[in-house]
Amino acid sequence: MFEEGQYFAPVNTDADGTVSVELGENHPGFADADYRERRNAIAALALDWQPGDPMPTVAYTDAEHEIWRLVSAELAVKHRDMAVRDYLGGAERLMLPRDRIPQLAEVSRALEPLTGFSYVPAAGLVPLRDFYGVLAEGKFHATQYIRHHSVPLYTPEPDVIHEVIGHANALAAPRFAALYRVAGEAARRVHSEEALEFVSRVFWFTLEFGVMTEADELKAYGAGILSSYGEIDEFRGMTIMPLDLGTMGTIDYDITKYQDKLFDAGSMDQLEDVVGEFWATCDDDAVERLKAEVKNR
Ligand code: TIH
Ligand code: FE2
């Protein structure tokens, strides 16, 4: 269903302008006609959006707000023990609402004075080059629909909970925001699709699913772990590997399952020194060298 590294459902527009979002058979909302219709309507808002327009406002239903309330309450408790300090600092400064789904426009207004980041709407699948490239300008593509009510603890694709609770709290923290930006610069600097793919995998294993050690305890900083109260309970039991660019940039992963291989950045300093430095300077040749080095191991 999902192409590796492109973690939004494909969206199709018919000749008559009807928008339909493709969901895989294993998606919890696959057989729910009302949910599919809602997804299509929200995707249509993003497709209509043009740069310069105000962000689309979604009139969320009470049932949708209720999913946000439930998930944010569960996550807030778990974050205290499981999230890294910088992320918690970001959350404290951003102060997301717990009782309702915030609009992306409102999250952007809170984020911009903190680190300069703001959201742009994504209907579904965003090409890698755009998704990562605009990070260099402090822009983050986000979906606006919410996960299916039947499985609130985990969803196989990014939803507004993931985009906002997972990413915005990190984007509100200056050190993380700087890492997102250099990831975007890297995506713009590399030419080949292979090198872009490598940059994107490193992003996956760090800003999406990264963990690090703080005071001898393994904590999460990746947005994909921090937006799932199911996965947050499991990550410490996964295979934890040392931070290694070559490995992160070349191994495969399945976005629809709990990630069973995670990389311990060690510390914020090390994450910046290794991954931040790589993104800030890499080019096609540097990526080729890392790939060759992995092959020769
Ligand atoms: N699995 C995450 C969640 O349940 O919040 C969402 C995703 C993030 C990245 C890929 S899917
Ligand atoms: Fe994400």
Tab-separated table of C-alpha atoms and ligand atoms in Angstrom:
chain	number	residue	atom	x	y	z
A	1	MET	CA	0.000	0.000	0.000
A	2	PHE	CA	2.709	2.470	0.943
A	3	GLU	CA	5.824	3.070	-1.009
A	4	GLU	CA	8.819	3.104	1.175
A	5	GLY	CA	9.653	6.553	2.478
A	6	GLN	CA	6.481	8.073	1.099
A	7	TYR	CA	4.220	7.802	4.001
A	8	PHE	CA	0.949	9.281	2.861
A	9	ALA	CA	-1.905	7.404	1.248
A	10	PRO	CA	-2.223	8.028	-2.498
A	11	VAL	CA	-4.997	10.459	-3.462
A	12	ASN	CA	-6.741	10.281	-6.838
A	13	THR	CA	-8.893	12.863	-8.583
A	14	ASP	CA	-11.391	11.640	-11.215
A	15	ALA	CA	-12.167	13.497	-14.432
A	16	ASP	CA	-15.232	15.037	-12.723
A	17	GLY	CA	-13.108	16.261	-9.823
A	18	THR	CA	-14.121	13.612	-7.297
A	19	VAL	CA	-11.319	13.024	-4.821
A	20	SER	CA	-10.657	9.537	-3.458
A	21	VAL	CA	-8.054	8.470	-0.970
A	22	GLU	CA	-6.639	4.974	-1.363
A	23	LEU	CA	-6.581	2.978	1.844
A	24	GLY	CA	-4.974	-0.447	2.111
A	25	GLU	CA	-7.040	-3.455	3.139
A	26	ASN	CA	-5.269	-3.550	6.483
A	27	HIS	CA	-6.173	0.069	7.279
A	28	PRO	CA	-8.608	0.192	10.224
A	29	GLY	CA	-10.929	2.466	8.222
A	30	PHE	CA	-10.831	0.392	5.029
A	31	ALA	CA	-14.400	-0.977	5.270
A	32	ASP	CA	-15.944	2.102	6.925
A	33	ALA	CA	-17.783	4.063	4.208
A	34	ASP	CA	-18.363	7.122	6.418
A	35	TYR	CA	-14.699	7.292	7.320
A	36	ARG	CA	-13.682	6.983	3.654
A	37	GLU	CA	-16.033	9.802	2.722
A	38	ARG	CA	-14.635	11.988	5.476
A	39	ARG	CA	-11.097	11.270	4.336
A	40	ASN	CA	-11.993	12.214	0.765
A	41	ALA	CA	-13.600	15.498	1.864
A	42	ILE	CA	-10.586	16.491	3.972
A	43	ALA	CA	-8.166	15.523	1.176
A	44	ALA	CA	-10.180	17.696	-1.236
A	45	LEU	CA	-9.581	20.745	1.005
A	46	ALA	CA	-5.832	20.250	0.784
A	47	LEU	CA	-5.950	19.713	-2.983
A	48	ASP	CA	-7.802	23.013	-3.416
A	49	TRP	CA	-5.205	24.855	-1.402
A	50	GLN	CA	-2.645	27.023	-3.204
A	51	PRO	CA	0.486	28.562	-1.714
A	52	GLY	CA	-0.470	31.945	-0.288
A	53	ASP	CA	-4.011	30.835	0.588
A	54	PRO	CA	-4.996	30.660	4.251
A	55	MET	CA	-4.678	27.124	5.631
A	56	PRO	CA	-7.882	25.116	5.143
A	57	THR	CA	-10.050	24.937	8.256
A	58	VAL	CA	-11.614	21.561	9.004
A	59	ALA	CA	-14.937	21.547	10.870
A	60	TYR	CA	-14.153	18.582	13.079
A	61	THR	CA	-17.026	16.623	14.580
A	62	ASP	CA	-17.435	15.899	18.283
A	63	ALA	CA	-16.528	12.282	17.633
A	64	GLU	CA	-13.263	13.422	16.022
A	65	HIS	CA	-12.434	15.776	18.896
A	66	GLU	CA	-13.091	12.873	21.241
A	67	ILE	CA	-10.377	10.777	19.562
A	68	TRP	CA	-7.934	13.667	20.029
A	69	ARG	CA	-8.901	14.013	23.706
A	70	LEU	CA	-8.409	10.325	24.354
A	71	VAL	CA	-5.091	10.054	22.516
A	72	SER	CA	-3.641	13.308	23.909
A	73	ALA	CA	-4.455	12.278	27.462
A	74	GLU	CA	-2.814	8.853	26.989
A	75	LEU	CA	0.224	10.370	25.304
A	76	ALA	CA	0.739	13.181	27.823
A	77	VAL	CA	1.179	10.645	30.627
A	78	LYS	CA	3.557	8.467	28.627
A	79	HIS	CA	5.624	11.382	27.338
A	80	ARG	CA	6.645	12.316	30.881
A	81	ASP	CA	8.630	9.085	31.194
A	82	MET	CA	9.367	8.210	27.610
A	83	ALA	CA	10.108	11.428	25.695
A	84	VAL	CA	13.455	13.230	25.578
A	85	ARG	CA	13.909	16.537	27.392
A	86	ASP	CA	14.077	18.782	24.338
A	87	TYR	CA	10.762	17.407	23.081
A	88	LEU	CA	9.134	17.976	26.467
A	89	GLY	CA	10.541	21.506	26.465
A	90	GLY	CA	8.979	22.087	23.049
A	91	ALA	CA	5.631	20.766	24.286
A	92	GLU	CA	5.780	23.085	27.275
A	93	ARG	CA	6.363	26.100	25.064
A	94	LEU	CA	3.798	25.134	22.433
A	95	MET	CA	0.993	24.191	24.844
A	96	LEU	CA	-1.222	22.310	22.421
A	97	PRO	CA	-4.896	22.050	23.378
A	98	ARG	CA	-5.852	18.744	25.003
A	99	ASP	CA	-9.618	19.086	24.662
A	100	ARG	CA	-10.006	19.589	20.901
A	101	ILE	CA	-8.166	19.152	17.623
A	102	PRO	CA	-6.382	22.406	16.859
A	103	GLN	CA	-6.448	23.806	13.335
A	104	LEU	CA	-3.095	23.684	11.522
A	105	ALA	CA	-3.297	27.471	11.095
A	106	GLU	CA	-3.435	27.894	14.829
A	107	VAL	CA	-0.559	25.484	15.457
A	108	SER	CA	1.475	27.369	12.839
A	109	ARG	CA	0.785	30.695	14.591
A	110	ALA	CA	2.097	29.238	17.848
A	111	LEU	CA	5.101	27.580	16.218
A	112	GLU	CA	6.334	30.439	14.052
A	113	PRO	CA	7.518	32.731	16.834
A	114	LEU	CA	9.267	29.775	18.497
A	115	THR	CA	11.323	28.334	15.643
A	116	GLY	CA	9.957	29.774	12.404
A	117	PHE	CA	8.185	26.574	11.387
A	118	SER	CA	4.689	26.493	9.923
A	119	TYR	CA	2.463	23.897	8.280
A	120	VAL	CA	1.354	23.408	4.704
A	121	PRO	CA	-1.595	21.095	4.014
A	122	ALA	CA	-1.016	17.653	2.473
A	123	ALA	CA	-3.863	15.737	0.848
A	124	GLY	CA	-1.949	12.497	0.839
A	125	LEU	CA	1.186	11.343	-0.826
A	126	VAL	CA	3.731	14.144	-1.204
A	127	PRO	CA	6.738	13.506	-3.473
A	128	LEU	CA	9.897	13.068	-1.395
A	129	ARG	CA	11.650	16.027	-2.988
A	130	ASP	CA	8.847	18.448	-1.973
A	131	PHE	CA	8.140	16.918	1.404
A	132	TYR	CA	11.758	17.187	2.526
A	133	GLY	CA	12.803	20.163	0.419
A	134	VAL	CA	10.437	22.657	2.010
A	135	LEU	CA	11.725	21.776	5.484
A	136	ALA	CA	14.677	23.976	4.519
A	137	GLU	CA	12.228	26.910	4.485
A	138	GLY	CA	10.639	25.974	7.779
A	139	LYS	CA	7.575	24.424	6.156
A	140	PHE	CA	6.112	21.086	7.165
A	141	HIS	CA	3.536	19.139	5.126
A	142	ALA	CA	0.732	17.832	7.303
A	143	THR	CA	-2.444	15.855	6.888
A	144	GLN	CA	-5.598	17.056	8.668
A	145	TYR	CA	-7.725	13.931	9.001
A	146	ILE	CA	-7.756	11.933	12.214
A	147	ARG	CA	-7.115	8.209	12.704
A	148	HIS	CA	-9.969	5.692	12.738
A	149	HIS	CA	-11.754	5.529	16.112
A	150	SER	CA	-11.460	1.731	16.316
A	151	VAL	CA	-7.662	1.776	16.824
A	152	PRO	CA	-6.702	5.028	18.546
A	153	LEU	CA	-3.402	3.708	19.916
A	154	TYR	CA	-1.735	3.301	16.532
A	155	THR	CA	-2.401	4.170	12.897
A	156	PRO	CA	-0.430	2.914	9.898
A	157	GLU	CA	-0.216	6.375	8.284
A	158	PRO	CA	0.357	9.879	9.535
A	159	ASP	CA	-2.767	11.706	10.761
A	160	VAL	CA	-3.294	15.074	12.468
A	161	ILE	CA	-2.361	13.535	15.834
A	162	HIS	CA	0.955	12.381	14.456
A	163	GLU	CA	1.637	15.635	12.591
A	164	VAL	CA	0.821	17.836	15.536
A	165	ILE	CA	1.523	15.922	18.752
A	166	GLY	CA	4.413	13.985	17.210
A	167	HIS	CA	6.028	16.680	15.066
A	168	ALA	CA	4.916	20.114	16.304
A	169	ASN	CA	6.241	19.541	19.820
A	170	ALA	CA	9.622	18.682	18.294
A	171	LEU	CA	9.411	21.571	15.813
A	172	ALA	CA	8.861	23.872	18.805
A	173	ALA	CA	12.249	22.841	20.212
A	174	PRO	CA	15.106	24.848	18.639
A	175	ARG	CA	17.635	22.008	18.461
A	176	PHE	CA	15.168	19.662	16.765
A	177	ALA	CA	13.862	22.397	14.487
A	178	ALA	CA	17.430	22.990	13.297
A	179	LEU	CA	17.767	19.284	12.468
A	180	TYR	CA	14.540	19.316	10.433
A	181	ARG	CA	15.868	22.291	8.487
A	182	VAL	CA	19.186	20.712	7.608
A	183	ALA	CA	17.367	17.538	6.530
A	184	GLY	CA	15.529	19.772	4.057
A	185	GLU	CA	18.772	21.367	2.894
A	186	ALA	CA	20.223	17.906	2.313
A	187	ALA	CA	17.203	16.893	0.236
A	188	ARG	CA	17.697	19.979	-1.915
A	189	ARG	CA	21.444	19.500	-2.272
A	190	VAL	CA	21.462	15.906	-3.486
A	191	HIS	CA	20.628	15.243	-7.130
A	192	SER	CA	20.115	11.523	-7.554
A	193	GLU	CA	16.963	9.730	-6.447
A	194	GLU	CA	19.182	7.193	-4.672
A	195	ALA	CA	20.828	9.872	-2.579
A	196	LEU	CA	17.451	11.432	-1.765
A	197	GLU	CA	16.175	8.035	-0.710
A	198	PHE	CA	19.182	7.676	1.588
A	199	VAL	CA	18.549	11.096	3.177
A	200	SER	CA	14.900	10.123	3.644
A	201	ARG	CA	15.761	6.834	5.358
A	202	VAL	CA	18.080	8.619	7.750
A	203	PHE	CA	15.171	10.962	8.541
A	204	TRP	CA	12.933	7.951	9.156
A	205	PHE	CA	15.307	6.357	11.658
A	206	THR	CA	15.980	9.639	13.463
A	207	LEU	CA	13.308	12.356	13.411
A	208	GLU	CA	10.510	9.807	12.829
A	209	PHE	CA	11.642	6.851	14.920
A	210	GLY	CA	14.762	7.909	16.788
A	211	VAL	CA	15.583	7.078	20.381
A	212	MET	CA	18.364	8.303	22.642
A	213	THR	CA	19.782	7.636	26.062
A	214	GLU	CA	19.184	10.190	28.803
A	215	ALA	CA	20.444	9.499	32.310
A	216	ASP	CA	20.865	5.808	31.432
A	217	GLU	CA	17.291	5.483	30.229
A	218	LEU	CA	16.179	4.987	26.654
A	219	LYS	CA	13.872	7.815	25.562
A	220	ALA	CA	12.125	8.553	22.289
A	221	TYR	CA	12.417	11.676	20.178
A	222	GLY	CA	10.978	10.308	16.923
A	223	ALA	CA	7.548	11.697	16.082
A	224	GLY	CA	6.241	8.294	14.988
A	225	ILE	CA	6.884	6.774	18.395
A	226	LEU	CA	5.670	9.827	20.274
A	227	SER	CA	2.293	9.932	18.496
A	228	SER	CA	1.393	6.297	19.183
A	229	TYR	CA	0.578	5.220	22.723
A	230	GLY	CA	0.762	1.629	21.516
A	231	GLU	CA	4.229	1.889	20.044
A	232	ILE	CA	5.544	3.994	22.933
A	233	ASP	CA	4.961	1.019	25.235
A	234	GLU	CA	6.969	-1.286	22.998
A	235	PHE	CA	9.995	0.606	21.712
A	236	ARG	CA	12.315	-0.271	24.581
A	237	GLY	CA	11.913	-3.946	23.729
A	238	MET	CA	12.917	-3.536	20.074
A	239	THR	CA	16.361	-4.177	18.581
A	240	ILE	CA	18.328	-1.074	19.544
A	241	MET	CA	21.354	-0.336	17.394
A	242	PRO	CA	24.067	2.300	17.628
A	243	LEU	CA	23.657	5.385	15.457
A	244	ASP	CA	25.165	4.598	12.056
A	245	LEU	CA	24.494	6.628	8.924
A	246	GLY	CA	25.304	3.837	6.471
A	247	THR	CA	22.961	1.377	8.142
A	248	MET	CA	20.117	3.872	8.622
A	249	GLY	CA	20.391	5.046	5.035
A	250	THR	CA	20.229	1.583	3.512
A	251	ILE	CA	17.976	-0.714	5.528
A	252	ASP	CA	14.325	-1.350	4.692
A	253	TYR	CA	11.370	-0.741	6.949
A	254	ASP	CA	7.631	-1.322	6.932
A	255	ILE	CA	5.704	1.826	7.794
A	256	THR	CA	2.528	-0.107	8.653
A	257	LYS	CA	3.985	-1.931	11.679
A	258	TYR	CA	5.704	-1.077	14.941
A	259	GLN	CA	9.336	-0.442	14.058
A	260	ASP	CA	11.447	-3.331	15.275
A	261	LYS	CA	14.863	-1.778	14.557
A	262	LEU	CA	15.702	1.498	16.243
A	263	PHE	CA	18.876	3.563	16.464
A	264	ASP	CA	20.078	5.045	19.729
A	265	ALA	CA	21.556	8.473	18.990
A	266	GLY	CA	23.267	8.363	22.379
A	267	SER	CA	22.664	12.040	23.061
A	268	MET	CA	21.405	15.234	21.512
A	269	ASP	CA	25.023	16.302	20.922
A	270	GLN	CA	25.805	13.103	19.090
A	271	LEU	CA	22.636	13.347	17.023
A	272	GLU	CA	23.695	16.829	15.942
A	273	ASP	CA	27.343	15.869	15.367
A	274	VAL	CA	26.606	12.790	13.279
A	275	VAL	CA	23.212	13.262	11.622
A	276	GLY	CA	22.985	17.070	11.681
A	277	GLU	CA	26.498	17.361	10.268
A	278	PHE	CA	25.721	14.776	7.581
A	279	TRP	CA	22.594	16.604	6.427
A	280	ALA	CA	24.320	19.980	6.594
A	281	THR	CA	27.132	18.883	4.285
A	282	CYS	CA	26.230	15.737	2.314
A	283	ASP	CA	26.158	15.528	-1.447
A	284	ASP	CA	25.688	12.662	-3.915
A	285	ASP	CA	29.332	11.587	-3.559
A	286	ALA	CA	29.174	11.477	0.224
A	287	VAL	CA	26.085	9.260	0.015
A	288	GLU	CA	27.789	7.006	-2.542
A	289	ARG	CA	30.802	6.629	-0.260
A	290	LEU	CA	28.594	5.645	2.688
A	291	LYS	CA	26.731	3.101	0.576
A	292	ALA	CA	29.972	1.622	-0.743
A	293	GLU	CA	31.311	1.401	2.786
A	294	VAL	CA	28.210	-0.546	3.908
A	295	LYS	CA	28.588	-2.960	0.957
A	296	ASN	CA	32.220	-3.667	1.819
A	297	ARG	CA	31.555	-4.504	5.443
B	1	TIH	N1	2.111	5.139	13.618
B	1	TIH	C1	1.986	6.546	13.903
B	1	TIH	C2	0.879	6.763	14.946
B	1	TIH	O1	0.128	5.850	15.237
B	1	TIH	O2	0.777	7.880	15.462
B	1	TIH	C3	1.697	7.337	12.661
B	1	TIH	C4	2.810	7.232	11.657
B	1	TIH	C5	3.965	7.919	11.655
B	1	TIH	C6	4.819	7.576	10.605
B	1	TIH	C7	4.353	6.641	9.848
B	1	TIH	S1	2.822	6.193	10.390
B	2	FE2	FE	5.959	12.054	10.426
